[in-house]
PDB file of C-alpha atoms and ligand atoms in Angstrom:
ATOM      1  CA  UNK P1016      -8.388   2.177 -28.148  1.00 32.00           C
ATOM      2  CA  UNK P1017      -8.023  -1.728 -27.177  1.00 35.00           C
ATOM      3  CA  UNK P1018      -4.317  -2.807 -27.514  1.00 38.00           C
ATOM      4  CA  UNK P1019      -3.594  -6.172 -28.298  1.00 37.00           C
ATOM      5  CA  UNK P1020      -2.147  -6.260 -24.580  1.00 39.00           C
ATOM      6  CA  UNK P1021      -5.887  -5.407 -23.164  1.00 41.00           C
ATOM      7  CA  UNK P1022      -7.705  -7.803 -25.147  1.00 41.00           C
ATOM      8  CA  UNK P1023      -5.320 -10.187 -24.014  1.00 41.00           C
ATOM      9  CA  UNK P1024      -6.247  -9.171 -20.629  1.00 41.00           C
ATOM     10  CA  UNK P1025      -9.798  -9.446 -21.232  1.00 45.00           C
ATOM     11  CA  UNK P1026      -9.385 -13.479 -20.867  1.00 40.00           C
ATOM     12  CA  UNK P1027      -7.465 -12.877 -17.168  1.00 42.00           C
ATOM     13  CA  UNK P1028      -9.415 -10.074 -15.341  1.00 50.00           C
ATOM     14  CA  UNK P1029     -12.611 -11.421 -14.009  1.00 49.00           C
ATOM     15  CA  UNK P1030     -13.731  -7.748 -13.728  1.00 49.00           C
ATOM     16  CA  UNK P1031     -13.074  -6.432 -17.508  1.00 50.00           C
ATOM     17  CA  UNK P1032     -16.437  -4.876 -18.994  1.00 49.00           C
ATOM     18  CA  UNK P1033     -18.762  -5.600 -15.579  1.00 52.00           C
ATOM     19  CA  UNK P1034     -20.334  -2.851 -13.961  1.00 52.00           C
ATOM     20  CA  UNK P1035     -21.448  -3.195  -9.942  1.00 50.00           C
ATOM     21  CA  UNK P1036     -24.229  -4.045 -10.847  1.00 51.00           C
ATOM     22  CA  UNK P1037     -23.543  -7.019 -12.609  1.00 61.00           C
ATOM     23  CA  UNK P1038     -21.971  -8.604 -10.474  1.00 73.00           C
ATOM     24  CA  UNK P1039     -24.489 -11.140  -8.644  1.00 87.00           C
ATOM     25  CA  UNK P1040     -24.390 -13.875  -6.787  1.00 92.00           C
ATOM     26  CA  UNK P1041     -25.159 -15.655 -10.115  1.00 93.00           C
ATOM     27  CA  UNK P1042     -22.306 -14.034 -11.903  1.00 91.00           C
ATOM     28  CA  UNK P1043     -19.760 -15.905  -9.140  1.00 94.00           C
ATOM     29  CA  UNK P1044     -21.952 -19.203  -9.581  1.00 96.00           C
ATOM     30  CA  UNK P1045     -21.256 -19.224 -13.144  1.00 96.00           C
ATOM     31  CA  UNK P1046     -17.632 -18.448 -12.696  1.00 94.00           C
ATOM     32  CA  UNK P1047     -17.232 -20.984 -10.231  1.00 97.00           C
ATOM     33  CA  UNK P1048     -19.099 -23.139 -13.148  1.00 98.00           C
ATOM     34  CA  UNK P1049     -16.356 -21.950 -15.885  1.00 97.00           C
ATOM     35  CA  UNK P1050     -13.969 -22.510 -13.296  1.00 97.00           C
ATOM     36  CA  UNK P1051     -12.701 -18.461 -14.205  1.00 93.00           C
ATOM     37  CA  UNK P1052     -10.707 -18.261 -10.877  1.00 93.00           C
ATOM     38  CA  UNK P1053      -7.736 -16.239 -11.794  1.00 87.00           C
ATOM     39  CA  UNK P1054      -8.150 -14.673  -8.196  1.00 87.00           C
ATOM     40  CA  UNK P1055      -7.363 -17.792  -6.293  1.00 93.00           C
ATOM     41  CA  UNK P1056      -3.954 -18.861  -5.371  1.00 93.00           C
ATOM     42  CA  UNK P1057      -2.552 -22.272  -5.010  1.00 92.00           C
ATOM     43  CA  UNK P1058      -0.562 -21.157  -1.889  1.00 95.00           C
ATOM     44  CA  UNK P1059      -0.767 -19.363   1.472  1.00 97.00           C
ATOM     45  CA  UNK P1060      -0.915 -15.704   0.689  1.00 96.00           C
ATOM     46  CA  UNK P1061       2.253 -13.578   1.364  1.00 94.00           C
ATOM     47  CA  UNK P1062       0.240 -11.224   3.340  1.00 96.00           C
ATOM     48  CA  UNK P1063      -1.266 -13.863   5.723  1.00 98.00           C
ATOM     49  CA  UNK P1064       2.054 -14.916   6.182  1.00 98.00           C
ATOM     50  CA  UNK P1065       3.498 -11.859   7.336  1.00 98.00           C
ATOM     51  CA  UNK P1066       0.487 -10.869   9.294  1.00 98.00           C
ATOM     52  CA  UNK P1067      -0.467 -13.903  11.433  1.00 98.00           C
ATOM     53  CA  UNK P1068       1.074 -13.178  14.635  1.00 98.00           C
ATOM     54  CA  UNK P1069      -0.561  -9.197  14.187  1.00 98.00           C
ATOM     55  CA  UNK P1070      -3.372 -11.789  14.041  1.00 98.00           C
ATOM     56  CA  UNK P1071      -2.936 -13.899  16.548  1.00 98.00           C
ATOM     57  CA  UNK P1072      -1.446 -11.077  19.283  1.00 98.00           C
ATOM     58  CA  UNK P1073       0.022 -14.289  21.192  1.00 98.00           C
ATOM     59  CA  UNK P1074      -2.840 -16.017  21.154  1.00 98.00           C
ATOM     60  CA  UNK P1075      -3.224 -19.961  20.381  1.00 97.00           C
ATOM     61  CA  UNK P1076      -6.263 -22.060  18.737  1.00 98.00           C
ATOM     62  CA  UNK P1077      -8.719 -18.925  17.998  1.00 98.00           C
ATOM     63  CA  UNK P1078     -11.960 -18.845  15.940  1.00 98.00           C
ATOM     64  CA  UNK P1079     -11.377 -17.138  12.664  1.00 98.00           C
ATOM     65  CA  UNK P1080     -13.265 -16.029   9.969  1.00 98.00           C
ATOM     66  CA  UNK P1081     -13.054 -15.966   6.289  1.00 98.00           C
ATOM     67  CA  UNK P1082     -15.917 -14.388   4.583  1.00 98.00           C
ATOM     68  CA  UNK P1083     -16.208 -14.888   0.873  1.00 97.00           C
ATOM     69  CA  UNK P1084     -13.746 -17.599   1.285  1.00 98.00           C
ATOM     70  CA  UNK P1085     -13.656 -19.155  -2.289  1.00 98.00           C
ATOM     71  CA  UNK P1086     -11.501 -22.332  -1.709  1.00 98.00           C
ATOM     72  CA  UNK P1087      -8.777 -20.015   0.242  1.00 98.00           C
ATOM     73  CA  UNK P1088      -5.859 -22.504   0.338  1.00 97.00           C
ATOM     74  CA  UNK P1089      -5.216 -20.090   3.888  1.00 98.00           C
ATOM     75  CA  UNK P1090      -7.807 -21.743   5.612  1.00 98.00           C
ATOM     76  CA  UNK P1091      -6.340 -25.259   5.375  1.00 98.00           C
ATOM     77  CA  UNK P1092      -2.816 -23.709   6.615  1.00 98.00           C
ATOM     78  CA  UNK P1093      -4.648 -21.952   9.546  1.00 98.00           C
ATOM     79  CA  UNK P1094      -6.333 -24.983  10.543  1.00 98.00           C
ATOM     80  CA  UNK P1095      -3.030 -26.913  10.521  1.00 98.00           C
ATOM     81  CA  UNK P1096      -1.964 -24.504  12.591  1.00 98.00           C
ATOM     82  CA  UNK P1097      -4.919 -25.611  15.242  1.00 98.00           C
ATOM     83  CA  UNK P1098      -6.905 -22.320  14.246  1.00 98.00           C
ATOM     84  CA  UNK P1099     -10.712 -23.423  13.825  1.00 98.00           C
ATOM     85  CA  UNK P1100     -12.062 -21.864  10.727  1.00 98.00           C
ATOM     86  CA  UNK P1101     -15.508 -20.868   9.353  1.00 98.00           C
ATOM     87  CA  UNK P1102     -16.039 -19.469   5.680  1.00 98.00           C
ATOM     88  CA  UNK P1103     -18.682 -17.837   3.827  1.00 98.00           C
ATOM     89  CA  UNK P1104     -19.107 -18.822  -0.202  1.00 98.00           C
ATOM     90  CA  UNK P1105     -21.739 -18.552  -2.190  1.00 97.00           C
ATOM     91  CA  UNK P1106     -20.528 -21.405  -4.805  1.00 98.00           C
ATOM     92  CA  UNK P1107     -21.098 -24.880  -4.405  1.00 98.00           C
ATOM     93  CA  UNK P1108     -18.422 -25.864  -6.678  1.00 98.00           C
ATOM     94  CA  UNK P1109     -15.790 -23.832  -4.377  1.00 98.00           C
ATOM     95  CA  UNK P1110     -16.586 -25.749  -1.168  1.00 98.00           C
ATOM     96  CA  UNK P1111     -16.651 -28.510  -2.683  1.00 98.00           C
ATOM     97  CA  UNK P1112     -13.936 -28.281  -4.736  1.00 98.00           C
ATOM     98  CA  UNK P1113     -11.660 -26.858  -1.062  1.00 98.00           C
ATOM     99  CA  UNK P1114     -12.354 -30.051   0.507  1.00 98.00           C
ATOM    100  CA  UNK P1115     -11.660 -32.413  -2.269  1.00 98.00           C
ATOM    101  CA  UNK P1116      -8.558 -30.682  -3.057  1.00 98.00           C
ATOM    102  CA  UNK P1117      -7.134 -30.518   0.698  1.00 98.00           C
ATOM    103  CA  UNK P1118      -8.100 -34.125   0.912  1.00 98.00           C
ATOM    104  CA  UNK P1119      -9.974 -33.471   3.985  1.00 98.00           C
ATOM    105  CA  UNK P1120     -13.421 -35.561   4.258  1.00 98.00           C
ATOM    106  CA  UNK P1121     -16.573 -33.528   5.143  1.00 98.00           C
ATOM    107  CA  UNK P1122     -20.265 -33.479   6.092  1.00 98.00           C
ATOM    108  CA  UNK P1123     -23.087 -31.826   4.754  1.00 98.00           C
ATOM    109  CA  UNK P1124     -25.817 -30.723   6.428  1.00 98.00           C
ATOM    110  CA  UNK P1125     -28.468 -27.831   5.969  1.00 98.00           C
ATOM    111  CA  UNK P1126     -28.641 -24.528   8.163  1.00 97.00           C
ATOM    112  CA  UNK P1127     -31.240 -23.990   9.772  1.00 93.00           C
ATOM    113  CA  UNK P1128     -33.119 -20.768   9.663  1.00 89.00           C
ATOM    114  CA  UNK P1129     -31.510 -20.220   6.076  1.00 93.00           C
ATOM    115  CA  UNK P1130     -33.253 -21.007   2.953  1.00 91.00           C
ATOM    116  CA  UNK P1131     -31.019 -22.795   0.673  1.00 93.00           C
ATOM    117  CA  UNK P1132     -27.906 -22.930   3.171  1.00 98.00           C
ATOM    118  CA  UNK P1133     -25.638 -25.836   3.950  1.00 98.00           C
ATOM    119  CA  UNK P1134     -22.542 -25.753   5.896  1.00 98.00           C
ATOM    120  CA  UNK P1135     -19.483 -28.184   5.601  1.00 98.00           C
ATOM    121  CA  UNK P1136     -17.766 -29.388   8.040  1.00 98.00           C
ATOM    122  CA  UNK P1137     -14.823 -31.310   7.933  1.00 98.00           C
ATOM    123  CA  UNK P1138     -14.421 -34.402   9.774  1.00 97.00           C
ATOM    124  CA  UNK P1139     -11.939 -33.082  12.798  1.00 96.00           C
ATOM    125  CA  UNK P1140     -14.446 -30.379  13.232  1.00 97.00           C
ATOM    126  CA  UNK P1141     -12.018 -27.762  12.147  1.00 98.00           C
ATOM    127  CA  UNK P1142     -13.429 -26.176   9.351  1.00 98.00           C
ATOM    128  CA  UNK P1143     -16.864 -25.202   8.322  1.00 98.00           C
ATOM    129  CA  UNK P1144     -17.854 -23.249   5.339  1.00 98.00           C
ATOM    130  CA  UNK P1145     -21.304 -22.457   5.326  1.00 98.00           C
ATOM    131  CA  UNK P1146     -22.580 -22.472   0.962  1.00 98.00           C
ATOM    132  CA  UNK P1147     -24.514 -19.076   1.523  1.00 98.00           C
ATOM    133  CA  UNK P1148     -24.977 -15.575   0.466  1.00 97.00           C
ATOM    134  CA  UNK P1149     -22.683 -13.686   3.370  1.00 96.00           C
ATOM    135  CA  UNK P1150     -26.163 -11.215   3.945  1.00 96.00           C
ATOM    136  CA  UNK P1151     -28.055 -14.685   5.469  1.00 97.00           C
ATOM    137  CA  UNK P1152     -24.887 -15.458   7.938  1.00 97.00           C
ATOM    138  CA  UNK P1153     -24.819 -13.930  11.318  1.00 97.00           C
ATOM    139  CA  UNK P1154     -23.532 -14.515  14.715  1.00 97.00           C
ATOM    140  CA  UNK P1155     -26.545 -16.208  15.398  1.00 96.00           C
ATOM    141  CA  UNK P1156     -25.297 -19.333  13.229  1.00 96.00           C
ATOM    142  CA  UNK P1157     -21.782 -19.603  14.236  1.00 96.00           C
ATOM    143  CA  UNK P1158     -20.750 -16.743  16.836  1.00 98.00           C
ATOM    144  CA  UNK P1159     -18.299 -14.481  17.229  1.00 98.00           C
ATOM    145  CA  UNK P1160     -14.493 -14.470  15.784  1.00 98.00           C
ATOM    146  CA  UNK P1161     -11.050 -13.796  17.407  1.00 98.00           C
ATOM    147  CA  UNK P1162      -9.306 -12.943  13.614  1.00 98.00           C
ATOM    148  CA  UNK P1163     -10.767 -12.377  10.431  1.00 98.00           C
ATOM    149  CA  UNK P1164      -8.808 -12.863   7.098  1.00 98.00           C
ATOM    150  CA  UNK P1165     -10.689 -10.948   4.221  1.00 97.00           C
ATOM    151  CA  UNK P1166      -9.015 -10.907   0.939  1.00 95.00           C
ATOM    152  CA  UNK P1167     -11.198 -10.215  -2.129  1.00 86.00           C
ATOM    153  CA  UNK P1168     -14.274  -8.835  -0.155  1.00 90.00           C
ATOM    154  CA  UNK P1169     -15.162  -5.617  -0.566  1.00 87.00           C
ATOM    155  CA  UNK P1170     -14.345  -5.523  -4.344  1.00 80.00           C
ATOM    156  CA  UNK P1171     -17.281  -7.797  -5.197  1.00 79.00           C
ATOM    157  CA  UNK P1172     -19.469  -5.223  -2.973  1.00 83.00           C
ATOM    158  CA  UNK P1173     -21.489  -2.340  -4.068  1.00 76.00           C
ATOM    159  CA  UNK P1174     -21.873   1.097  -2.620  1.00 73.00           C
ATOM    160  CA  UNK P1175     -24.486   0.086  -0.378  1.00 79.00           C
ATOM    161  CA  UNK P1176     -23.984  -3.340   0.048  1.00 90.00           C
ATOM    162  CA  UNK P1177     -20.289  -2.534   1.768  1.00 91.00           C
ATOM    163  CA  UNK P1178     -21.774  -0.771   4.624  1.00 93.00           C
ATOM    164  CA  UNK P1179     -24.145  -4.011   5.288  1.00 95.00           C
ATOM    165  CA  UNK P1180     -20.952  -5.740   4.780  1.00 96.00           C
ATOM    166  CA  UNK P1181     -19.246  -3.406   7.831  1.00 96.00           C
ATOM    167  CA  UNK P1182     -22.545  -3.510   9.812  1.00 96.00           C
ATOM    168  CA  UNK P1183     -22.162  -7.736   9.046  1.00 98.00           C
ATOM    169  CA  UNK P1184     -18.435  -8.344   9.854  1.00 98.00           C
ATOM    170  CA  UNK P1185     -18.440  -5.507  13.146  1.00 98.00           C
ATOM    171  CA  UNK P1186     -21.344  -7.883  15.068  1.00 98.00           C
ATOM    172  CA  UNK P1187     -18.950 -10.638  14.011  1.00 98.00           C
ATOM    173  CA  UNK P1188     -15.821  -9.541  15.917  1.00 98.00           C
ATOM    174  CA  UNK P1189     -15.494 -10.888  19.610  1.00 98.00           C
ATOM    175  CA  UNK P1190     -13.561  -8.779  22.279  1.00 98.00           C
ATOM    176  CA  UNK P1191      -9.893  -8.512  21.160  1.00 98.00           C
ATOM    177  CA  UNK P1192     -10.961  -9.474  17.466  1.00 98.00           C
ATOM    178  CA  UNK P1193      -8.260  -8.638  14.876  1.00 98.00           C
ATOM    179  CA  UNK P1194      -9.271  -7.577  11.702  1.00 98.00           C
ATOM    180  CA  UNK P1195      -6.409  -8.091   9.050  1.00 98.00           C
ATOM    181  CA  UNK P1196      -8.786  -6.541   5.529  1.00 97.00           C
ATOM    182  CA  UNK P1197      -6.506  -7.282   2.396  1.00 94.00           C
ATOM    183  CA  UNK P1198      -7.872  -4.910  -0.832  1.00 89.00           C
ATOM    184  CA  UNK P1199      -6.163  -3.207  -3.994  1.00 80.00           C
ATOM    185  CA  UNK P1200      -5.714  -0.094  -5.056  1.00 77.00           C
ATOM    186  CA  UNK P1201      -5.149   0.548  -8.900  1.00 70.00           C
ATOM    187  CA  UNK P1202      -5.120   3.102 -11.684  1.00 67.00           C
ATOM    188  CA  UNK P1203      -6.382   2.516 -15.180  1.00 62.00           C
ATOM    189  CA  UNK P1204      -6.454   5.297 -17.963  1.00 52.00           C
ATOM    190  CA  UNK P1205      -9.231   3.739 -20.097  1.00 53.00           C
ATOM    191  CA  UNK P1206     -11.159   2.497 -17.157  1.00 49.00           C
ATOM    192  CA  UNK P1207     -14.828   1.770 -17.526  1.00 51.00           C
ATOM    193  CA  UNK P1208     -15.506  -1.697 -15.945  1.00 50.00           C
ATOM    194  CA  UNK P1209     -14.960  -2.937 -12.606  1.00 48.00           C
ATOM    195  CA  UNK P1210     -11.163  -3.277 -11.561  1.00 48.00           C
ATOM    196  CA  UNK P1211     -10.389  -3.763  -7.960  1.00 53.00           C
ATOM    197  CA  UNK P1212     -10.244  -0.395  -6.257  1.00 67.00           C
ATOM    198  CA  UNK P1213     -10.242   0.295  -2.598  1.00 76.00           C
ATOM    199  CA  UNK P1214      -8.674   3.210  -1.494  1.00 77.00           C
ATOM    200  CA  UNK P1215      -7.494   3.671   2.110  1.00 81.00           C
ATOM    201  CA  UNK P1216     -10.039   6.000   2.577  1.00 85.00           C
ATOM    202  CA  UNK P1217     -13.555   3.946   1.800  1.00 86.00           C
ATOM    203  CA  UNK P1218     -11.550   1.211   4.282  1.00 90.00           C
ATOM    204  CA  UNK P1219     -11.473   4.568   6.815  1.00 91.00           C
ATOM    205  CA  UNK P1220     -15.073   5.873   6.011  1.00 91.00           C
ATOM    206  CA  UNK P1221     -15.961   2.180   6.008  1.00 93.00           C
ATOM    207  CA  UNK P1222     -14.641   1.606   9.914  1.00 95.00           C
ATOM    208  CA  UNK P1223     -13.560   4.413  11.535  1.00 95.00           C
ATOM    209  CA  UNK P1224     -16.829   5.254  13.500  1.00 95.00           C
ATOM    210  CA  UNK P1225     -16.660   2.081  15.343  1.00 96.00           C
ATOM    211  CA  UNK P1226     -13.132   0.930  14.789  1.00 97.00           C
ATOM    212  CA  UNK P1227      -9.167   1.865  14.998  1.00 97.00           C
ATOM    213  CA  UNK P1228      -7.836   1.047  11.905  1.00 96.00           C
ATOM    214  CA  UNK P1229      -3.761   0.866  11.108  1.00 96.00           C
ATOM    215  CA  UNK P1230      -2.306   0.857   7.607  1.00 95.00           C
ATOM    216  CA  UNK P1231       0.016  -2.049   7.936  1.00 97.00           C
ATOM    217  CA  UNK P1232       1.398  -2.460   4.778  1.00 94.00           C
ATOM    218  CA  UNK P1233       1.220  -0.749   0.847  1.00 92.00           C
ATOM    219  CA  UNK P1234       3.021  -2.042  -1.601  1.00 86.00           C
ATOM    220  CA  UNK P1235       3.724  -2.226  -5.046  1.00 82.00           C
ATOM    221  CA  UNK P1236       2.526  -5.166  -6.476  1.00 74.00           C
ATOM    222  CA  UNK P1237       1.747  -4.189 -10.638  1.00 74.00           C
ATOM    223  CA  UNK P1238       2.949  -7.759 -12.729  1.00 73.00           C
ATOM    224  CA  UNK P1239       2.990  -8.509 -15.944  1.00 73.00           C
ATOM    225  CA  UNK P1240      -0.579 -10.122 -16.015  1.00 70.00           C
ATOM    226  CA  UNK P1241      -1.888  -6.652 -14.646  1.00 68.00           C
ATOM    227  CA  UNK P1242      -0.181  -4.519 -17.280  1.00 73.00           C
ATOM    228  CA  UNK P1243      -1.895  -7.103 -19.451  1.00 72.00           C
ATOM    229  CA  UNK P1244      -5.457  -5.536 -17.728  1.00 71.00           C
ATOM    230  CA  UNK P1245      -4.191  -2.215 -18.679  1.00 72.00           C
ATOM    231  CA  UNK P1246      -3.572  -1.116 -15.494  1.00 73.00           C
ATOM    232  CA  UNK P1247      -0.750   1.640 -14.406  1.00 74.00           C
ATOM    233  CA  UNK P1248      -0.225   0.816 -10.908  1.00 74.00           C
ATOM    234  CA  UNK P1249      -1.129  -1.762  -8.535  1.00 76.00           C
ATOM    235  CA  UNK P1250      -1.262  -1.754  -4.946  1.00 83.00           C
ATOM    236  CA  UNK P1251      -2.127  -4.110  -2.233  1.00 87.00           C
ATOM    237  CA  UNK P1252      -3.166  -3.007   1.409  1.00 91.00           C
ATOM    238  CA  UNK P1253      -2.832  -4.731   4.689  1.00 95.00           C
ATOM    239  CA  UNK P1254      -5.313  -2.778   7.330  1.00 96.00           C
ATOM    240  CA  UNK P1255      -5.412  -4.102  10.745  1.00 98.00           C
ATOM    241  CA  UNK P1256      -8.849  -3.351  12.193  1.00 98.00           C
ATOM    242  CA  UNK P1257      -9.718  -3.442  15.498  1.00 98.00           C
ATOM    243  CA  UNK P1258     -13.069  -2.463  17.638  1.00 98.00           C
ATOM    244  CA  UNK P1259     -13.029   0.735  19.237  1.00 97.00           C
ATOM    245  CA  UNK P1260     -14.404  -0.623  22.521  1.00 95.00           C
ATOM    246  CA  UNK P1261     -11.838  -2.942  23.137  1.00 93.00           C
ATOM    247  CA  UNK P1262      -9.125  -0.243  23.937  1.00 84.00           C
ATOM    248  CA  UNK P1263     -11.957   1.871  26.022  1.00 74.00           C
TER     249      UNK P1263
HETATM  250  N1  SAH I1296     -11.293 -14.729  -0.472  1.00 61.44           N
HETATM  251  C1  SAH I1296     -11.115 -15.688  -1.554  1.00 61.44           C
HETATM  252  C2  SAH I1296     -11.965 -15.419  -2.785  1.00 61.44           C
HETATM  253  C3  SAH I1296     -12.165 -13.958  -3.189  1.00 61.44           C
HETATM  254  S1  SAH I1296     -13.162 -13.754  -4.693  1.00 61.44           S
HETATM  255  C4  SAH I1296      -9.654 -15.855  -1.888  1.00 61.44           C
HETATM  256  O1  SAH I1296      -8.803 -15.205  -1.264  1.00 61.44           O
HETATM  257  O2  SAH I1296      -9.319 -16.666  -2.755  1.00 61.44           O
HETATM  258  C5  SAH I1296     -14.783 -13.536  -4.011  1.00 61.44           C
HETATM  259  C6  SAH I1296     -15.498 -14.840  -3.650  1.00 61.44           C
HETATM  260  O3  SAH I1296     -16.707 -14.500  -2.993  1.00 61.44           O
HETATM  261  C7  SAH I1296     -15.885 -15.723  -4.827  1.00 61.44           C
HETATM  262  O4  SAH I1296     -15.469 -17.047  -4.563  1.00 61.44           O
HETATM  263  C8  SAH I1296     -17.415 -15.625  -4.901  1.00 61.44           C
HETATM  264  O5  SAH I1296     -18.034 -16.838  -5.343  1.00 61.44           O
HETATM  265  C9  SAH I1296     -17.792 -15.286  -3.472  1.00 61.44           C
HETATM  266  N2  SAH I1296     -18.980 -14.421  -3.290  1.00 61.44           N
HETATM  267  C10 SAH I1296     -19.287 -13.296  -3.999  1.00 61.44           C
HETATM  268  N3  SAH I1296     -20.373 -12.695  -3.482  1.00 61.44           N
HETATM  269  C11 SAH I1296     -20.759 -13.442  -2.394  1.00 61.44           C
HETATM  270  C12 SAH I1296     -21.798 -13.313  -1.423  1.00 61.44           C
HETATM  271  N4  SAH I1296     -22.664 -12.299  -1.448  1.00 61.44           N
HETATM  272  N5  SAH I1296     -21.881 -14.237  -0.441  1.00 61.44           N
HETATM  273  C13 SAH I1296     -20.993 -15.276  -0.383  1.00 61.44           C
HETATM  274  N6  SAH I1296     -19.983 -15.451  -1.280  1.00 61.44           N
HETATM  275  C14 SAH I1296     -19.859 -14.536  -2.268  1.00 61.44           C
END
């Protein structure tokens, strides 16, 4: 039965009523459109935070990647931080939008070897985000990454389109590449659409063949804008991945 409460929540949660399915690159286009962001945050993510230097394993200035970047407020921070950064989004409006709002100047040029592509760059050469589907990126374009920040990934992924995703992001990582993969975990009683829900093991079926993965973190996380959803609990999961071959 819908409580006030969940249709309430209908207006916050971007996944409410969608199935997999639905969820195409024109469904994020026309939310970028709407401007219905309730995922991004105005502020470096907690996680990030804490994380960095399990990141950065006392290493300065590496390459890092941010696939399905939106306009990650974490990538300006990084790059501040004389990190060079390269992002994946699908919308436009995001990339635009990143740049404008970190007052950073940019160019825009096309990709080549990618059918509707462009990439941004800002004007110190520290950031790029190429305006793509993540499928058409590959080392090929831009190389190979030292650290990869990935919040909000997987959930947008079906079935079949997170192992491409793996296959993807595995012939991204350089030697010593850290892997820090932020998902949720949550429980819904009445749940029929599309909340966020990676459990630790589809990140260990996901990786394990060619990767060591380590739970770093689990916490609590529900709020009152998630009870709003409907949702009983609410968990968020810091995974450090790292490539097998680098500790053979
Ligand atoms: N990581 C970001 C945004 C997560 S939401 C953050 O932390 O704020 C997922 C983002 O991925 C959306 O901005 C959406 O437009 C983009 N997106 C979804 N599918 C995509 C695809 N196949 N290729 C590139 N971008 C995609």
């Amino acid at each position: 039965m819908a409580t006030a409460a969940n249709a309430d929540g209908k207006k916050f949660n971007m996944f409410e009523g969608k199935k997999h399915a639905e969820l195409t690159l024109e469904h994020w286009i026309t939310r970028w459109e709407k401007q219905e962001i309730g995922f991004h945050l105005d502020e470096v993510h907690e996680m990030l935070k804490k994380y960095l230097d399990v990141m950065l394993n006392g290493r300065k200035q590496i390459r890092i990647f941010f696939p399905l970047c939106g306009k990650a407020f974490d990538m300006k921070w990084l790059a501040d931080l004389g990190h060079t950064i390269v992002g994946v989004e699908i919308s436009e409006i995001a990339v635009k939008q990143f740049f404008t709002e970190q007052n950073l100047s940019y160019t825009q040029e096309p990709v080549p070897g990618i059918a509707d592509a462009e990439v941004f760059k800002s004007s110190d050469g520290r950031i790029s985000l190429y305006k793509c589907n993540v499928f058409d990126f590959s080392s090929l374009i831009a190389g190979q990454f030292d650290g990869i920040w990935d919040r909000g990934s997987l959930q947008p992924l079906n079935g079949s389109d997170r192992q491409r995703y793996r296959e993807l992001i595995i012939t991204l990582m350089a030697k010593g590449c850290r892997y820090l993969l932020d998902t949720l975990v949550c429980t819904k009683s009445d749940y029929t659409g599309l909340p966020p829900k990676i459990p630790d093991s589809e990140i260990r079926d996901l990786f394990s063949h060619t990767c060591n993965i380590q739970l770093l973190e689990s916490s609590d996380t529900l709020s009152g804008k998630q009870k709003l959803w409907g949702l009983e609990s609410f968990t968020e999961e810091v995974h450090l991945i790292t490539l097998k071959t680098d500790s053979s």
